[in-house]
Amino acid sequence: VTSTEQTPLAIEIGEEIEREGGITFARFMQRALYDDPLGYYRSPERRPGRGGDFITAPEMHPLFGIAISRHIAECWSRMGEPPSFVIREYGAGVGGLAYDIIAGLLDAHPELRPGLRYEMIELNDHRRRQAMRAMTEVGLGDVVVAAGQPEPGTFDGVILANEVADALPIHRLIVRSGSLREAWVIRGASGGFAWDERELSPDSEAMEIPEYLVNHGVDLAELPEGSVIEVSPALREWTREIAQSLRRGYALIVDYGYPATELLREHRLQGTLRGYSRHTVNEDPFIDVGMQDLTAHLDFSSVIEAAEAHGMRLEGLTTQADFLERVGLGELLVNMQQQEGMTIDVYYRAQAAVYRLIDPGGMGRFRVLGLSKGMQGASPLRGFTETATHL
Ligand SMILES: C[S@@+](CC[C@H](N)C(=O)[O-])C[C@H]1O[C@@H](n2cnc3c(N)ncnc32)[C@H](O)[C@@H]1O
């Protein structure tokens, strides 16, 4: 139970709760992040973000994007080097990762340029405009397109999402006497919001969680009383969208998260929902509504299952540290030493960033999920093979 001064969006959500008599947490999260214009992701300001000392991996250093570009080049090659090739990035923000990927790709494969189309899917209008301006300034206006939503229809290429899917709304389910209840959001005593345990909403019911747990070797009756299980119909829906939009090619999803068996271990059963606000991380989604970022770890098993149900195949699920090492991040760093005009401080900055990107206690523990469609018979991708290249 929380109470703080109310933001304008908190007041609006409070009115909906009065009307409805309570809303699911997924509905609350949907509004807090995506309401137009007051939701967190609609704001013109760039607020300090989540995790990794409040910057994302691409913001850390261009080597991250260049390493990803090596993976994408490999996907292109596995697809038979098609002359027309689309990269669709969800949550492209101001285009930093897009720029590094395009630069890395065109450096290695200049022949790709005429057929390359990079789609930045970013729902924030301000970030999208800023990204397009920057891309036009650096002469990439002909390669990049930006949109709030992907166009319907299918394409051949690669789908990419870095730290986006963890912002899709979740429902919070609670284990009570061996069965599941749901945490709904109601008005708190002092004007804020509070949790209220009730029966499952129809959306949560439709996720068939008891069966899902059984399939992952977990007995609901044996979970500790009060365990929290987060479920996301929105994540399942988004996975369906990416699976159906790809005719042939690959997807790469990088995020906080675990496969179900790890997520359902006792110490994670308090839930992974976090708020990022005023430079700190907290466990109170009800403060600074619309001004704080909300995230929950992905259940990668549910993503894989939804993808497979729509014709995709698992290429691999690994940590960011292993993935980056395998696609040659270390090699890229070593190559920097040979670059003409390289200075010690530029090199050390890159080296420090590489350590942070692969730090097992930090960003290195993010997960990287590879999926493919229509690629039966293609050899495995280097990023997901067991033989690591050593630094
Ligand atoms: C944490 S930022 C990550 C940005 C970038 N991918 C990076 O790694 O630096 C999440 C971005 O995804 C956008 N976003 C969030 N949900 C989205 C959705 N459902 N569809 C498209 N973009 C979304 C946000 O506006 C924000 O720019």
Tab-separated table of C-alpha atoms and ligand atoms in Angstrom, residues 34 41 50 56 58-59 89 91 93 121-124 127 162-164 168, ligand 1:
chain	number	residue	atom	x	y	z
A	34	TYR	CA	1.715	3.873	-22.832
A	41	TYR	CA	7.065	6.161	-22.971
A	50	ARG	CA	16.759	1.223	-16.286
A	56	THR	CA	21.269	0.483	-22.029
A	58	PRO	CA	23.896	0.302	-27.034
A	59	GLU	CA	24.241	3.546	-25.118
A	89	GLU	CA	14.082	-2.961	-34.746
A	91	GLY	CA	11.916	0.165	-29.503
A	93	GLY	CA	14.593	4.926	-29.337
A	121	ILE	CA	9.643	0.860	-34.742
A	122	GLU	CA	9.384	3.358	-31.938
A	123	LEU	CA	6.129	4.501	-30.476
A	124	ASN	CA	7.538	7.695	-29.000
A	127	ARG	CA	12.386	9.984	-30.211
A	162	ASN	CA	16.867	-4.730	-27.182
A	163	GLU	CA	15.312	-3.967	-23.796
A	164	VAL	CA	11.806	-3.426	-25.121
A	168	LEU	CA	5.122	-5.096	-21.967
B	1	LIG	C1	14.543	0.929	-22.546
B	1	LIG	S1	14.310	1.736	-24.083
B	1	LIG	C2	15.514	0.877	-25.064
B	1	LIG	C3	15.891	1.638	-26.270
B	1	LIG	C4	16.925	0.947	-27.173
B	1	LIG	N1	16.405	-0.305	-27.686
B	1	LIG	C5	18.208	0.733	-26.434
B	1	LIG	O1	18.538	-0.419	-26.182
B	1	LIG	O2	18.892	1.711	-26.104
B	1	LIG	C6	12.774	1.113	-24.656
B	1	LIG	C7	12.315	1.823	-25.915
B	1	LIG	O3	11.249	1.077	-26.482
B	1	LIG	C8	10.147	1.920	-26.785
B	1	LIG	N2	8.979	1.075	-26.620
B	1	LIG	C9	8.471	0.590	-25.462
B	1	LIG	N3	7.428	-0.214	-25.713
B	1	LIG	C10	7.290	-0.265	-27.056
B	1	LIG	C11	6.393	-0.930	-27.932
B	1	LIG	N4	5.415	-1.703	-27.452
B	1	LIG	N5	6.559	-0.776	-29.270
B	1	LIG	C12	7.543	0.008	-29.773
B	1	LIG	N6	8.416	0.682	-28.996
B	1	LIG	C13	8.293	0.544	-27.662
B	1	LIG	C14	10.259	3.059	-25.801
B	1	LIG	O4	9.630	4.239	-26.237
B	1	LIG	C15	11.778	3.216	-25.662
B	1	LIG	O5	12.291	4.102	-26.620
